[in-house]
């Protein structure tokens, strides 16, 4: 469990009883704003959140420049509550603290909004609408939907996001989703109640790890086109340090998901296709390489029969793997979890 001391408090000007009234409200919406080194922008972000939101939870993640304290001192809004983490938990740990508080308040939908000002709070109604309408369980932003945004993006950033998106498709099972690291998201309370929040990655892999865990409970995920505003803010993410961690984490989640969904919870034709295809490809690669190296050392040609066996094994392996991928794509959840639980 996250060891976070409960140091939540409402900002100045909040009338007594606000939290109690909100707890009993139906279809309430909360926005969680994880704040770390964002004192220059977090106040404007909070002030830009519209009337569609019932609670604004600012999580000061042991911020050295006092982001939470600044909100506490400068924002006079009864919806705002500042949560002070005694130690830095990372963006994932800050979000879990916010999610737990939102669940205590009894909200229906919880939105994640970064404190750096890159996300437009005016888009919040578009993010929460599919959740309140029962059409999805989780809505995430997609900065790559419009071609005008893609052509304006630096080539290195575009290539990196494309690679991460493909790894995310493999590890999460959401083949239709793109831009997995997008931090503008909205989640239904039904998902929060059925996910082990303490197991979610606490650092920058948080959004990708959350997608992996959403697929394990068959939650419906929807991409929403959006534009990000890039200014002179400094990112806390170091690509050279995080890319290897992302690769290892995606590999781990892929193996976990395959084991859970195709061999532990169920065993079907796709399970056999994946197992058979993997064994055939492994056999073809190892046996073919061994024969080629041996014959190369002997300056001899490989027998046609041997070449045929290796070729057939490789072809059948690819066909079986292709069949598995097609089955996995067809397993993308379609019926929202919130409806199945009603």
XYZ file of C-alpha atoms in Angstrom:
342
model
C 0.000 0.000 0.000
C 1.056 3.600 -0.605
C 2.351 4.999 2.662
C 1.027 8.535 2.292
C 0.223 10.613 5.328
C -3.232 12.161 4.996
C -2.440 15.860 5.128
C -5.343 16.967 2.898
C -6.994 20.282 3.601
C -9.291 22.651 1.786
C -8.008 26.005 0.625
C -8.909 29.222 2.332
C -12.472 30.281 1.778
C -13.944 26.778 1.520
C -17.174 26.566 3.512
C -17.574 23.837 6.082
C -19.500 20.772 4.937
C -18.442 21.004 1.294
C -16.741 17.589 1.373
C -19.745 15.950 3.033
C -22.188 17.387 0.523
C -19.994 16.301 -2.377
C -19.712 12.778 -1.000
C -23.431 12.257 -1.308
C -23.675 13.886 -4.737
C -24.382 11.625 -7.698
C -22.274 11.527 -10.873
C -19.724 13.871 -9.313
C -16.497 14.638 -11.186
C -13.065 15.165 -9.642
C -9.888 16.464 -11.268
C -6.537 15.346 -9.876
C -3.606 17.669 -10.581
C -0.226 16.103 -9.660
C 2.104 19.010 -8.897
C 5.882 18.832 -8.810
C 8.013 21.850 -9.680
C 4.987 23.509 -11.255
C 4.552 26.566 -9.026
C 4.790 28.843 -12.077
C 1.793 27.259 -13.818
C -0.348 25.244 -11.405
C -2.426 28.214 -10.173
C -3.483 29.137 -13.721
C -4.289 25.488 -14.455
C -6.521 25.203 -11.392
C -8.272 28.493 -12.139
C -8.985 27.320 -15.682
C -11.048 24.317 -14.576
C -14.722 24.916 -15.336
C -17.995 24.352 -13.545
C -18.368 20.777 -14.854
C -16.015 19.676 -12.059
C -17.114 19.162 -8.451
C -13.710 18.566 -6.830
C -10.210 19.766 -7.682
C -7.535 17.726 -5.912
C -4.040 19.187 -6.162
C -1.408 16.683 -5.041
C 1.801 18.393 -3.936
C 4.290 15.554 -4.397
C 6.850 16.906 -1.904
C 7.391 19.756 -4.345
C 10.599 21.703 -3.570
C 9.176 25.002 -4.849
C 5.883 24.702 -2.955
C 3.357 24.191 -5.752
C 0.645 23.055 -3.350
C 1.339 25.869 -0.909
C 0.960 28.415 -3.692
C -2.423 26.970 -4.668
C -3.419 26.999 -1.025
C -2.524 30.671 -0.692
C -3.705 32.080 -4.024
C -6.784 30.091 -5.045
C -10.073 30.827 -3.311
C -12.312 28.051 -4.627
C -14.357 25.765 -2.333
C -13.854 22.871 -4.760
C -10.085 22.861 -4.276
C -8.318 20.571 -1.846
C -4.548 20.283 -1.559
C -2.959 16.948 -0.651
C 0.600 17.120 0.613
C 2.694 13.977 0.135
C 5.406 13.880 2.851
C 7.858 12.296 0.373
C 8.118 12.369 -3.392
C 6.251 9.378 -4.828
C 6.471 10.203 -8.532
C 3.604 11.109 -10.833
C 2.047 7.651 -10.444
C 2.238 7.769 -6.663
C 0.752 11.269 -6.646
C -2.106 10.122 -8.869
C -2.851 7.133 -6.663
C -3.082 9.471 -3.671
C -5.494 11.640 -5.655
C -7.519 8.660 -6.854
C -7.921 7.381 -3.306
C -9.168 10.749 -2.106
C -11.565 10.970 -5.058
C -12.965 7.534 -4.186
C -13.440 8.681 -0.590
C -15.474 11.589 -1.957
C -17.673 9.167 -3.886
C -17.085 10.619 -7.355
C -18.175 8.893 -10.553
C -15.392 10.151 -12.814
C -11.823 11.202 -12.052
C -9.779 13.286 -14.505
C -5.986 13.578 -14.587
C -4.744 17.031 -15.566
C -1.038 17.875 -15.524
C 0.081 21.029 -13.760
C 2.446 22.276 -16.483
C -0.241 24.003 -18.547
C 0.166 21.852 -21.673
C -3.437 20.584 -21.413
C -6.503 22.727 -21.980
C -8.958 22.392 -19.051
C -11.736 23.413 -21.444
C -11.528 19.880 -22.903
C -12.602 18.262 -19.633
C -16.327 18.104 -20.610
C -15.362 16.164 -23.758
C -13.318 13.698 -21.713
C -15.990 12.985 -19.113
C -18.983 12.817 -21.491
C -18.365 9.225 -22.777
C -17.884 8.016 -19.201
C -21.061 9.607 -17.862
C -22.969 8.308 -20.902
C -21.813 4.746 -20.234
C -19.913 4.505 -23.536
C -16.419 3.957 -22.102
C -14.555 3.298 -18.864
C -11.386 5.237 -19.636
C -10.790 8.153 -21.993
C -7.298 9.298 -22.928
C -5.949 12.052 -25.127
C -4.376 11.429 -28.524
C -2.080 14.155 -29.870
C -1.517 12.310 -33.168
C -5.052 12.220 -34.543
C -4.912 15.372 -36.676
C -2.334 15.443 -39.454
C -1.587 19.128 -38.850
C -0.349 18.277 -35.380
C 1.756 15.355 -36.603
C 3.616 17.340 -39.287
C 4.461 20.063 -36.754
C 5.966 17.584 -34.297
C 9.768 17.073 -34.278
C 10.794 13.907 -36.106
C 12.579 12.387 -33.117
C 9.552 12.911 -30.862
C 7.259 11.413 -33.525
C 9.490 8.348 -33.975
C 9.792 7.822 -30.232
C 6.055 8.025 -29.675
C 5.384 5.643 -32.569
C 7.784 3.076 -31.076
C 6.315 3.449 -27.587
C 2.793 3.171 -28.974
C 3.585 -0.121 -30.713
C 5.160 -1.538 -27.549
C 2.103 -0.390 -25.629
C -0.240 -2.145 -28.055
C 1.639 -5.399 -27.436
C 1.815 -5.071 -23.666
C -1.693 -3.709 -23.018
C -3.805 -5.395 -25.715
C -5.393 -2.080 -26.745
C -4.405 -2.282 -30.406
C -6.589 0.692 -31.336
C -5.029 3.111 -28.835
C -2.201 5.513 -29.650
C -0.117 8.025 -27.676
C 0.008 5.835 -24.517
C 2.061 8.338 -22.498
C -0.554 11.077 -22.865
C -1.300 12.383 -19.379
C -4.736 13.862 -20.081
C -7.095 11.061 -19.009
C -10.452 10.388 -17.377
C -11.404 7.177 -15.582
C -14.669 5.806 -14.222
C -14.934 4.914 -10.545
C -15.830 1.312 -11.482
C -12.283 0.889 -12.802
C -10.647 2.441 -9.753
C -12.607 0.078 -7.511
C -11.445 -2.999 -9.448
C -7.763 -2.145 -9.941
C -5.073 -2.773 -7.353
C -3.893 0.829 -7.211
C -0.910 0.031 -5.023
C 0.581 -2.107 -7.816
C 0.561 0.600 -10.495
C 3.965 1.988 -11.482
C 4.675 5.151 -9.494
C 6.987 6.863 -11.964
C 6.606 7.940 -15.601
C 5.384 4.507 -16.734
C 2.158 5.173 -14.826
C -0.171 5.769 -17.812
C 1.119 2.745 -19.743
C 0.928 0.484 -16.693
C -2.615 1.672 -15.998
C -3.649 0.681 -19.537
C -2.209 -2.796 -18.950
C -4.256 -3.191 -15.771
C -7.397 -1.834 -17.421
C -7.210 -4.577 -20.057
C -6.999 -7.209 -17.331
C -10.466 -6.107 -16.127
C -11.806 -5.722 -19.701
C -12.353 -1.966 -19.449
C -13.329 -0.054 -22.584
C -10.707 2.545 -23.558
C -11.436 5.456 -25.908
C -8.965 7.805 -27.598
C -9.965 11.479 -27.798
C -8.226 13.837 -30.260
C -6.566 16.797 -28.560
C -3.831 19.353 -29.032
C -1.046 19.984 -26.556
C 0.425 23.420 -25.915
C 4.204 23.414 -25.650
C 5.885 26.409 -24.057
C 9.182 26.838 -22.216
C 8.347 24.375 -19.426
C 11.028 21.911 -18.341
C 10.074 18.243 -18.369
C 10.956 16.099 -15.360
C 11.338 13.090 -17.664
C 14.812 12.133 -18.879
C 14.400 10.163 -22.159
C 17.804 8.476 -21.968
C 17.047 7.214 -18.455
C 13.408 6.267 -18.980
C 13.450 4.607 -22.432
C 15.291 1.461 -21.203
C 12.918 1.295 -18.225
C 9.917 1.601 -20.532
C 11.228 -1.217 -22.755
C 11.768 -3.530 -19.782
C 8.381 -2.641 -18.264
C 6.519 -3.195 -21.543
C 8.200 -6.593 -21.973
C 7.256 -7.578 -18.426
C 3.637 -6.484 -18.876
C 3.361 -8.275 -22.231
C 4.487 -11.575 -20.731
C 2.175 -11.077 -17.748
C -0.824 -10.263 -19.924
C -0.302 -13.238 -22.215
C 0.055 -15.607 -19.269
C -2.973 -14.206 -17.415
C -5.338 -13.959 -20.376
C -4.372 -16.969 -22.497
C -3.037 -19.583 -20.102
C -4.281 -18.831 -16.592
C -7.798 -17.456 -17.053
C -8.482 -19.183 -20.358
C -6.980 -21.650 -22.820
C -8.262 -21.520 -26.389
C -7.235 -21.806 -30.020
C -5.225 -18.578 -29.811
C -3.272 -20.051 -26.900
C -2.300 -22.998 -29.100
C -1.489 -20.706 -32.036
C 0.869 -18.596 -29.924
C 2.557 -21.614 -28.367
C 2.860 -23.547 -31.633
C 3.948 -20.513 -33.636
C 6.618 -19.558 -31.117
C 8.015 -23.105 -31.022
C 8.071 -23.355 -34.829
C 9.827 -20.017 -35.211
C 12.339 -20.952 -32.527
C 12.974 -24.332 -34.148
C 13.348 -22.796 -37.617
C 15.722 -20.084 -36.416
C 17.935 -22.341 -34.248
C 17.987 -25.361 -36.559
C 18.436 -23.242 -39.661
C 21.309 -21.239 -38.123
C 22.999 -24.433 -36.889
C 22.831 -26.111 -40.310
C 24.011 -22.952 -42.081
C 27.011 -22.483 -39.779
C 27.944 -26.180 -39.993
C 27.770 -26.275 -43.782
C 29.614 -22.967 -44.047
C 32.502 -24.418 -42.039
C 32.519 -27.500 -44.280
C 32.173 -25.425 -47.463
C 29.152 -27.570 -48.334
C 25.688 -26.719 -49.618
C 22.627 -27.298 -47.465
C 20.450 -30.172 -48.699
C 17.166 -29.034 -50.339
C 15.208 -31.109 -47.852
C 16.786 -29.314 -44.898
C 16.105 -25.914 -46.454
C 12.509 -26.961 -47.055
C 12.020 -28.048 -43.434
C 13.390 -24.774 -42.068
C 11.369 -22.696 -44.541
C 8.140 -24.566 -43.780
C 8.672 -24.209 -40.023
C 9.234 -20.477 -40.345
C 6.218 -19.969 -42.619
C 3.878 -21.958 -40.374
C 5.245 -20.142 -37.318
C 4.462 -16.742 -38.855
C 0.987 -17.908 -39.886
C 0.207 -19.123 -36.371
C 1.504 -15.914 -34.793
C -0.542 -13.879 -37.273
C -3.627 -15.829 -36.266
C -2.921 -15.135 -32.609
C -2.514 -11.400 -33.221
C -5.815 -11.325 -35.128
C -7.539 -13.064 -32.216
C -5.910 -10.716 -29.701
C -7.070 -7.696 -31.713
C -10.615 -9.049 -31.722
C -10.480 -9.267 -27.910
C -10.368 -5.483 -27.454
C -13.108 -4.851 -24.846
C -16.311 -3.470 -26.364
C -18.833 -3.463 -23.510
C -17.963 -0.983 -20.729
C -17.120 -2.439 -17.334
C -19.407 0.063 -15.614
C -22.387 -1.388 -17.490
C -21.442 -4.983 -16.787
C -21.270 -4.220 -13.072
C -24.707 -2.582 -12.941
